[in-house]
Amino acid sequence: AQKITQTQPGMFVQEKEAVTLDCTYDTSDQSYGLFWYKQPSSGEMIFLIYQGSYDEQNATEGRYSLNFQKARKSANLVISASQLGDSAMYFCAMREGNFGNEKLTFGTGTRLTIIP
Amino acid sequence: GAGVSQSPSNKVTEKGKDVELRCDPISGHTALYWYRQRLGQGLEFLIYFQGNSAPDKSGLPSDRFSAERTGESVSTLTIQRTQQEDSAVYLCASSLPRDRGPTNQPQHFGDGTRLSIL
């Protein structure tokens, strides 16, 4: 089974609208972390937001928020008031377990295109 | 401040040749990671270094792949006898270790090396 599933290969959204990018995960660990990264066409990976499995509140960073539903094992990224510069690939990733297991497992990504 | 630096940015080589990719992590970041990203896909973990601990090599796809790190600085990823399926972008990342900072330590990525095997 895929550890990280992103079911939306591509999305088109009108500028200034909000957009939700889906991410579901699969783990048997109680302690884990969920990350979202943005990859523009230039190729660099930009860290956006983090949610820990024990965090009781949804993470927020500026226009980014993470809709964390632990029982459903979903960690959707919400971008409010989208901008043209938000056009990029977006990857959801998970780090499982306790100290010593540091690798990230990535989903296949969602290509977001903002339409002016 | 300086981010993660990778070189070369692009590498084209013939099948069967050996290649060496270099990564300079952010100063003070003791954790270093290598990932591979094939065209149109997500990132695949290759190897992780943390200080003087034994590296986590669980993601290396074959014995043609190896990596070294000198202390807490530069790392090199070596691919021997390259095959066409090795064509990908190889990304390096670094971070502070979780036991020295908050649990939400993100990995900071370099711009990658685009490797093309002819």
PDB file of C-alpha atoms in Angstrom:
ATOM      1  CA  ALA A   1       0.000   0.000   0.000  1.00  0.00           C
ATOM      2  CA  GLN A   2       1.149   3.519  -0.747  1.00  0.00           C
ATOM      3  CA  LYS A   3       2.268   5.357   2.349  1.00  0.00           C
ATOM      4  CA  ILE A   4       1.338   8.745   0.892  1.00  0.00           C
ATOM      5  CA  THR A   5      -1.461   9.127  -1.636  1.00  0.00           C
ATOM      6  CA  GLN A   6      -2.168  12.287  -3.573  1.00  0.00           C
ATOM      7  CA  THR A   7      -5.146  11.589  -5.805  1.00  0.00           C
ATOM      8  CA  GLN A   8      -5.141  14.829  -7.805  1.00  0.00           C
ATOM      9  CA  PRO A   9      -2.481  14.748 -10.529  1.00  0.00           C
ATOM     10  CA  GLY A  10      -3.454  18.248 -11.658  1.00  0.00           C
ATOM     11  CA  MET A  11      -5.701  21.100 -10.606  1.00  0.00           C
ATOM     12  CA  PHE A  12      -6.710  24.380 -12.210  1.00  0.00           C
ATOM     13  CA  VAL A  13      -7.915  27.161  -9.928  1.00  0.00           C
ATOM     14  CA  GLN A  14      -8.978  30.722 -10.570  1.00  0.00           C
ATOM     15  CA  GLU A  15      -6.739  33.375  -9.035  1.00  0.00           C
ATOM     16  CA  LYS A  16      -7.881  34.577  -5.583  1.00  0.00           C
ATOM     17  CA  GLU A  17      -9.897  31.438  -4.929  1.00  0.00           C
ATOM     18  CA  ALA A  18      -9.026  28.976  -2.164  1.00  0.00           C
ATOM     19  CA  VAL A  19      -7.749  25.550  -3.121  1.00  0.00           C
ATOM     20  CA  THR A  20      -7.500  22.262  -1.237  1.00  0.00           C
ATOM     21  CA  LEU A  21      -4.867  19.712  -2.173  1.00  0.00           C
ATOM     22  CA  ASP A  22      -5.615  16.221  -0.901  1.00  0.00           C
ATOM     23  CA  CYS A  23      -3.218  13.923   0.931  1.00  0.00           C
ATOM     24  CA  THR A  24      -3.921  10.662   2.708  1.00  0.00           C
ATOM     25  CA  TYR A  25      -1.314   8.599   4.507  1.00  0.00           C
ATOM     26  CA  ASP A  26      -0.843   5.121   5.863  1.00  0.00           C
ATOM     27  CA  THR A  27       1.171   4.324   8.958  1.00  0.00           C
ATOM     28  CA  SER A  28       0.918   2.141  12.024  1.00  0.00           C
ATOM     29  CA  ASP A  29       3.178   4.455  14.045  1.00  0.00           C
ATOM     30  CA  GLN A  30       1.685   6.692  16.720  1.00  0.00           C
ATOM     31  CA  SER A  31       4.393   9.309  16.278  1.00  0.00           C
ATOM     32  CA  TYR A  32       4.812  10.798  12.837  1.00  0.00           C
ATOM     33  CA  GLY A  33       5.078  14.119  11.046  1.00  0.00           C
ATOM     34  CA  LEU A  34       3.470  15.374   7.887  1.00  0.00           C
ATOM     35  CA  PHE A  35       5.045  17.950   5.593  1.00  0.00           C
ATOM     36  CA  TRP A  36       4.024  19.844   2.496  1.00  0.00           C
ATOM     37  CA  TYR A  37       6.580  21.048  -0.022  1.00  0.00           C
ATOM     38  CA  LYS A  38       6.192  23.254  -3.099  1.00  0.00           C
ATOM     39  CA  GLN A  39       8.299  22.619  -6.198  1.00  0.00           C
ATOM     40  CA  PRO A  40       8.137  25.418  -8.805  1.00  0.00           C
ATOM     41  CA  SER A  41       9.209  24.781 -12.372  1.00  0.00           C
ATOM     42  CA  SER A  42      12.727  25.860 -11.394  1.00  0.00           C
ATOM     43  CA  GLY A  43      12.982  22.628  -9.419  1.00  0.00           C
ATOM     44  CA  GLU A  44      13.794  23.656  -5.853  1.00  0.00           C
ATOM     45  CA  MET A  45      11.820  22.095  -3.008  1.00  0.00           C
ATOM     46  CA  ILE A  46      10.341  24.720  -0.697  1.00  0.00           C
ATOM     47  CA  PHE A  47       9.083  23.718   2.744  1.00  0.00           C
ATOM     48  CA  LEU A  48       5.585  25.070   3.407  1.00  0.00           C
ATOM     49  CA  ILE A  49       4.042  23.596   6.535  1.00  0.00           C
ATOM     50  CA  TYR A  50       4.327  20.827   9.121  1.00  0.00           C
ATOM     51  CA  GLN A  51       1.831  18.887  11.245  1.00  0.00           C
ATOM     52  CA  GLY A  52       2.864  16.562  14.041  1.00  0.00           C
ATOM     53  CA  SER A  53       0.725  13.556  14.869  1.00  0.00           C
ATOM     54  CA  TYR A  54       0.286  14.747  18.450  1.00  0.00           C
ATOM     55  CA  ASP A  55      -0.552  18.326  17.527  1.00  0.00           C
ATOM     56  CA  GLU A  56      -4.103  19.033  18.551  1.00  0.00           C
ATOM     57  CA  GLN A  57      -4.543  22.096  16.399  1.00  0.00           C
ATOM     58  CA  ASN A  58      -4.270  22.350  12.648  1.00  0.00           C
ATOM     59  CA  ALA A  59      -1.048  23.972  11.504  1.00  0.00           C
ATOM     60  CA  THR A  60      -1.165  27.360   9.789  1.00  0.00           C
ATOM     61  CA  GLU A  61       1.548  29.369   8.021  1.00  0.00           C
ATOM     62  CA  GLY A  62       0.319  32.548   6.396  1.00  0.00           C
ATOM     63  CA  ARG A  63      -1.959  31.585   3.503  1.00  0.00           C
ATOM     64  CA  TYR A  64      -1.261  27.893   4.064  1.00  0.00           C
ATOM     65  CA  SER A  65      -3.178  25.734   6.491  1.00  0.00           C
ATOM     66  CA  LEU A  66      -3.263  22.017   7.003  1.00  0.00           C
ATOM     67  CA  ASN A  67      -6.601  20.283   7.499  1.00  0.00           C
ATOM     68  CA  PHE A  68      -5.487  17.385   9.696  1.00  0.00           C
ATOM     69  CA  GLN A  69      -8.036  14.623  10.230  1.00  0.00           C
ATOM     70  CA  LYS A  70      -6.183  11.965  12.169  1.00  0.00           C
ATOM     71  CA  ALA A  71      -8.931   9.351  12.259  1.00  0.00           C
ATOM     72  CA  ARG A  72      -9.258   9.549   8.490  1.00  0.00           C
ATOM     73  CA  LYS A  73      -5.485   9.731   8.039  1.00  0.00           C
ATOM     74  CA  SER A  74      -5.714  12.785   5.874  1.00  0.00           C
ATOM     75  CA  ALA A  75      -3.605  15.944   5.838  1.00  0.00           C
ATOM     76  CA  ASN A  76      -4.971  18.224   3.163  1.00  0.00           C
ATOM     77  CA  LEU A  77      -3.240  21.490   2.305  1.00  0.00           C
ATOM     78  CA  VAL A  78      -5.451  24.552   1.984  1.00  0.00           C
ATOM     79  CA  ILE A  79      -4.154  27.611   0.173  1.00  0.00           C
ATOM     80  CA  SER A  80      -6.292  30.683   0.684  1.00  0.00           C
ATOM     81  CA  ALA A  81      -6.545  33.555  -1.804  1.00  0.00           C
ATOM     82  CA  SER A  82      -4.449  31.807  -4.451  1.00  0.00           C
ATOM     83  CA  GLN A  83      -1.879  33.799  -6.425  1.00  0.00           C
ATOM     84  CA  LEU A  84      -0.256  33.235  -9.798  1.00  0.00           C
ATOM     85  CA  GLY A  85       2.995  32.442  -8.016  1.00  0.00           C
ATOM     86  CA  ASP A  86       1.324  29.457  -6.362  1.00  0.00           C
ATOM     87  CA  SER A  87       1.467  27.560  -9.669  1.00  0.00           C
ATOM     88  CA  ALA A  88       3.791  24.634  -8.938  1.00  0.00           C
ATOM     89  CA  MET A  89       3.969  20.970  -7.986  1.00  0.00           C
ATOM     90  CA  TYR A  90       2.947  20.280  -4.408  1.00  0.00           C
ATOM     91  CA  PHE A  91       4.195  17.241  -2.513  1.00  0.00           C
ATOM     92  CA  CYS A  92       2.899  15.751   0.693  1.00  0.00           C
ATOM     93  CA  ALA A  93       5.468  13.821   2.736  1.00  0.00           C
ATOM     94  CA  MET A  94       5.583  11.827   5.966  1.00  0.00           C
ATOM     95  CA  ARG A  95       8.269  11.093   8.504  1.00  0.00           C
ATOM     96  CA  GLU A  96       7.418   8.064  10.633  1.00  0.00           C
ATOM     97  CA  GLY A  97       8.423   6.948  14.068  1.00  0.00           C
ATOM     98  CA  ASN A  98      10.773   8.272  16.640  1.00  0.00           C
ATOM     99  CA  PHE A  99      14.278   9.676  16.540  1.00  0.00           C
ATOM    100  CA  GLY A 100      16.565   7.807  14.208  1.00  0.00           C
ATOM    101  CA  ASN A 101      14.051   7.306  11.427  1.00  0.00           C
ATOM    102  CA  GLU A 102      14.421  10.572   9.588  1.00  0.00           C
ATOM    103  CA  LYS A 103      13.658   9.810   5.970  1.00  0.00           C
ATOM    104  CA  LEU A 104      10.678  11.394   4.275  1.00  0.00           C
ATOM    105  CA  THR A 105       8.271   9.371   2.159  1.00  0.00           C
ATOM    106  CA  PHE A 106       6.745  11.496  -0.587  1.00  0.00           C
ATOM    107  CA  GLY A 107       3.533  11.299  -2.576  1.00  0.00           C
ATOM    108  CA  THR A 108       3.471  11.612  -6.340  1.00  0.00           C
ATOM    109  CA  GLY A 109       2.465  15.253  -6.185  1.00  0.00           C
ATOM    110  CA  THR A 110      -0.270  17.548  -7.479  1.00  0.00           C
ATOM    111  CA  ARG A 111       0.417  20.069 -10.225  1.00  0.00           C
ATOM    112  CA  LEU A 112      -1.458  23.251  -9.356  1.00  0.00           C
ATOM    113  CA  THR A 113      -2.083  25.851 -12.041  1.00  0.00           C
ATOM    114  CA  ILE A 114      -3.539  29.225 -11.089  1.00  0.00           C
ATOM    115  CA  ILE A 115      -5.555  30.854 -13.850  1.00  0.00           C
ATOM    116  CA  PRO A 116      -5.543  34.657 -14.036  1.00  0.00           C
TER     117      PRO A 116
ATOM    118  CA  GLY B   1      22.384  32.756   4.355  1.00  0.00           C
ATOM    119  CA  ALA B   2      23.795  30.017   2.168  1.00  0.00           C
ATOM    120  CA  GLY B   3      21.481  27.154   1.418  1.00  0.00           C
ATOM    121  CA  VAL B   4      22.233  23.599   0.386  1.00  0.00           C
ATOM    122  CA  SER B   5      24.587  23.621  -2.579  1.00  0.00           C
ATOM    123  CA  GLN B   6      24.800  20.817  -5.134  1.00  0.00           C
ATOM    124  CA  SER B   7      27.178  20.309  -8.015  1.00  0.00           C
ATOM    125  CA  PRO B   8      27.145  19.845 -10.872  1.00  0.00           C
ATOM    126  CA  SER B   9      23.719  21.205 -11.682  1.00  0.00           C
ATOM    127  CA  ASN B  10      23.601  19.076 -14.812  1.00  0.00           C
ATOM    128  CA  LYS B  11      25.525  15.967 -15.796  1.00  0.00           C
ATOM    129  CA  VAL B  12      25.316  14.068 -19.056  1.00  0.00           C
ATOM    130  CA  THR B  13      27.292  10.853 -19.327  1.00  0.00           C
ATOM    131  CA  GLU B  14      27.439   7.653 -21.290  1.00  0.00           C
ATOM    132  CA  LYS B  15      25.977   4.419 -20.031  1.00  0.00           C
ATOM    133  CA  GLY B  16      28.548   2.450 -18.074  1.00  0.00           C
ATOM    134  CA  LYS B  17      30.493   5.443 -16.788  1.00  0.00           C
ATOM    135  CA  ASP B  18      30.823   6.321 -13.109  1.00  0.00           C
ATOM    136  CA  VAL B  19      29.475   9.651 -11.819  1.00  0.00           C
ATOM    137  CA  GLU B  20      30.032  11.550  -8.607  1.00  0.00           C
ATOM    138  CA  LEU B  21      27.563  14.104  -7.279  1.00  0.00           C
ATOM    139  CA  ARG B  22      28.418  16.565  -4.545  1.00  0.00           C
ATOM    140  CA  CYS B  23      26.380  18.177  -1.783  1.00  0.00           C
ATOM    141  CA  ASP B  24      27.341  20.974   0.616  1.00  0.00           C
ATOM    142  CA  PRO B  25      24.783  21.160   3.440  1.00  0.00           C
ATOM    143  CA  ILE B  26      23.756  24.242   5.360  1.00  0.00           C
ATOM    144  CA  SER B  27      26.370  25.072   7.980  1.00  0.00           C
ATOM    145  CA  GLY B  28      25.444  23.543  11.321  1.00  0.00           C
ATOM    146  CA  HIS B  29      23.071  20.995   9.839  1.00  0.00           C
ATOM    147  CA  THR B  30      24.288  17.632  11.044  1.00  0.00           C
ATOM    148  CA  ALA B  31      21.666  15.616   9.174  1.00  0.00           C
ATOM    149  CA  LEU B  32      22.073  15.085   5.422  1.00  0.00           C
ATOM    150  CA  TYR B  33      19.823  13.206   3.007  1.00  0.00           C
ATOM    151  CA  TRP B  34      19.931  12.115  -0.617  1.00  0.00           C
ATOM    152  CA  TYR B  35      16.778  11.620  -2.679  1.00  0.00           C
ATOM    153  CA  ARG B  36      16.118  10.724  -6.309  1.00  0.00           C
ATOM    154  CA  GLN B  37      13.306  12.217  -8.369  1.00  0.00           C
ATOM    155  CA  ARG B  38      12.463  10.575 -11.646  1.00  0.00           C
ATOM    156  CA  LEU B  39      10.624  12.610 -14.254  1.00  0.00           C
ATOM    157  CA  GLY B  40       7.073  13.366 -13.173  1.00  0.00           C
ATOM    158  CA  GLN B  41       7.369  11.473  -9.921  1.00  0.00           C
ATOM    159  CA  GLY B  42       7.808  12.144  -6.235  1.00  0.00           C
ATOM    160  CA  LEU B  43      11.069  11.886  -4.343  1.00  0.00           C
ATOM    161  CA  GLU B  44      12.561   8.519  -3.390  1.00  0.00           C
ATOM    162  CA  PHE B  45      14.748   8.328  -0.299  1.00  0.00           C
ATOM    163  CA  LEU B  46      18.258   7.015  -0.919  1.00  0.00           C
ATOM    164  CA  ILE B  47      20.453   7.536   2.142  1.00  0.00           C
ATOM    165  CA  TYR B  48      20.645   9.527   5.396  1.00  0.00           C
ATOM    166  CA  PHE B  49      23.669  10.653   7.424  1.00  0.00           C
ATOM    167  CA  GLN B  50      23.532  11.911  11.000  1.00  0.00           C
ATOM    168  CA  GLY B  51      26.766  12.972  12.625  1.00  0.00           C
ATOM    169  CA  ASN B  52      29.054  10.039  13.333  1.00  0.00           C
ATOM    170  CA  SER B  53      26.256   7.485  13.399  1.00  0.00           C
ATOM    171  CA  ALA B  54      26.120   4.718  10.828  1.00  0.00           C
ATOM    172  CA  PRO B  55      24.220   5.992   7.773  1.00  0.00           C
ATOM    173  CA  ASP B  56      20.754   4.713   6.898  1.00  0.00           C
ATOM    174  CA  LYS B  57      21.365   3.165   3.473  1.00  0.00           C
ATOM    175  CA  SER B  58      17.986   1.469   3.226  1.00  0.00           C
ATOM    176  CA  GLY B  59      16.939   3.409   0.127  1.00  0.00           C
ATOM    177  CA  LEU B  60      19.947   2.729  -2.089  1.00  0.00           C
ATOM    178  CA  PRO B  61      18.546   0.837  -5.098  1.00  0.00           C
ATOM    179  CA  SER B  62      21.599  -1.304  -5.841  1.00  0.00           C
ATOM    180  CA  ASP B  63      25.243  -1.832  -4.921  1.00  0.00           C
ATOM    181  CA  ARG B  64      26.179   0.492  -7.779  1.00  0.00           C
ATOM    182  CA  PHE B  65      25.097   3.353  -5.527  1.00  0.00           C
ATOM    183  CA  SER B  66      27.213   4.536  -2.616  1.00  0.00           C
ATOM    184  CA  ALA B  67      27.614   7.724  -0.625  1.00  0.00           C
ATOM    185  CA  GLU B  68      30.112   9.175   1.761  1.00  0.00           C
ATOM    186  CA  ARG B  69      30.159  12.116   4.087  1.00  0.00           C
ATOM    187  CA  THR B  70      33.154  13.802   5.653  1.00  0.00           C
ATOM    188  CA  GLY B  71      32.253  14.606   9.248  1.00  0.00           C
ATOM    189  CA  GLU B  72      29.321  16.980   9.232  1.00  0.00           C
ATOM    190  CA  SER B  73      30.085  18.635   5.928  1.00  0.00           C
ATOM    191  CA  VAL B  74      30.312  17.666   2.288  1.00  0.00           C
ATOM    192  CA  SER B  75      28.732  14.489   0.956  1.00  0.00           C
ATOM    193  CA  THR B  76      29.297  12.713  -2.347  1.00  0.00           C
ATOM    194  CA  LEU B  77      26.917  10.288  -4.014  1.00  0.00           C
ATOM    195  CA  THR B  78      28.625   7.917  -6.438  1.00  0.00           C
ATOM    196  CA  ILE B  79      26.887   5.859  -9.084  1.00  0.00           C
ATOM    197  CA  GLN B  80      29.053   3.224 -10.723  1.00  0.00           C
ATOM    198  CA  ARG B  81      28.459   1.693 -14.160  1.00  0.00           C
ATOM    199  CA  THR B  82      25.520   4.003 -14.813  1.00  0.00           C
ATOM    200  CA  GLN B  83      22.395   2.683 -16.490  1.00  0.00           C
ATOM    201  CA  GLN B  84      19.713   4.595 -18.358  1.00  0.00           C
ATOM    202  CA  GLU B  85      17.260   4.055 -15.511  1.00  0.00           C
ATOM    203  CA  ASP B  86      19.587   6.116 -13.307  1.00  0.00           C
ATOM    204  CA  SER B  87      18.532   9.228 -15.248  1.00  0.00           C
ATOM    205  CA  ALA B  88      16.829  11.486 -12.705  1.00  0.00           C
ATOM    206  CA  VAL B  89      17.285  14.567 -10.580  1.00  0.00           C
ATOM    207  CA  TYR B  90      19.299  13.792  -7.460  1.00  0.00           C
ATOM    208  CA  LEU B  91      18.353  16.038  -4.569  1.00  0.00           C
ATOM    209  CA  CYS B  92      20.294  16.599  -1.396  1.00  0.00           C
ATOM    210  CA  ALA B  93      18.735  17.984   1.786  1.00  0.00           C
ATOM    211  CA  SER B  94      20.002  18.898   5.227  1.00  0.00           C
ATOM    212  CA  SER B  95      18.421  19.620   8.575  1.00  0.00           C
ATOM    213  CA  LEU B  96      19.091  20.043  12.241  1.00  0.00           C
ATOM    214  CA  PRO B  97      18.571  16.750  14.068  1.00  0.00           C
ATOM    215  CA  ARG B  98      15.275  16.429  15.845  1.00  0.00           C
ATOM    216  CA  ASP B  99      16.900  15.872  19.196  1.00  0.00           C
ATOM    217  CA  ARG B 100      18.465  19.335  19.099  1.00  0.00           C
ATOM    218  CA  GLY B 101      15.458  21.323  18.105  1.00  0.00           C
ATOM    219  CA  PRO B 102      11.710  21.314  17.740  1.00  0.00           C
ATOM    220  CA  THR B 103      10.123  18.225  16.275  1.00  0.00           C
ATOM    221  CA  ASN B 104       9.086  20.084  13.167  1.00  0.00           C
ATOM    222  CA  GLN B 105      12.583  20.270  11.717  1.00  0.00           C
ATOM    223  CA  PRO B 106      12.069  20.521   7.975  1.00  0.00           C
ATOM    224  CA  GLN B 107      14.576  19.270   5.478  1.00  0.00           C
ATOM    225  CA  HIS B 108      16.067  22.051   3.363  1.00  0.00           C
ATOM    226  CA  PHE B 109      16.750  21.008  -0.218  1.00  0.00           C
ATOM    227  CA  GLY B 110      19.349  21.978  -2.776  1.00  0.00           C
ATOM    228  CA  ASP B 111      18.490  22.632  -6.404  1.00  0.00           C
ATOM    229  CA  GLY B 112      19.499  19.121  -7.409  1.00  0.00           C
ATOM    230  CA  THR B 113      21.733  17.551 -10.021  1.00  0.00           C
ATOM    231  CA  ARG B 114      19.974  16.570 -13.234  1.00  0.00           C
ATOM    232  CA  LEU B 115      21.653  13.357 -14.391  1.00  0.00           C
ATOM    233  CA  SER B 116      21.131  12.139 -17.943  1.00  0.00           C
ATOM    234  CA  ILE B 117      22.505   8.788 -19.064  1.00  0.00           C
ATOM    235  CA  LEU B 118      22.862   8.400 -22.819  1.00  0.00           C
TER     236      LEU B 118
END
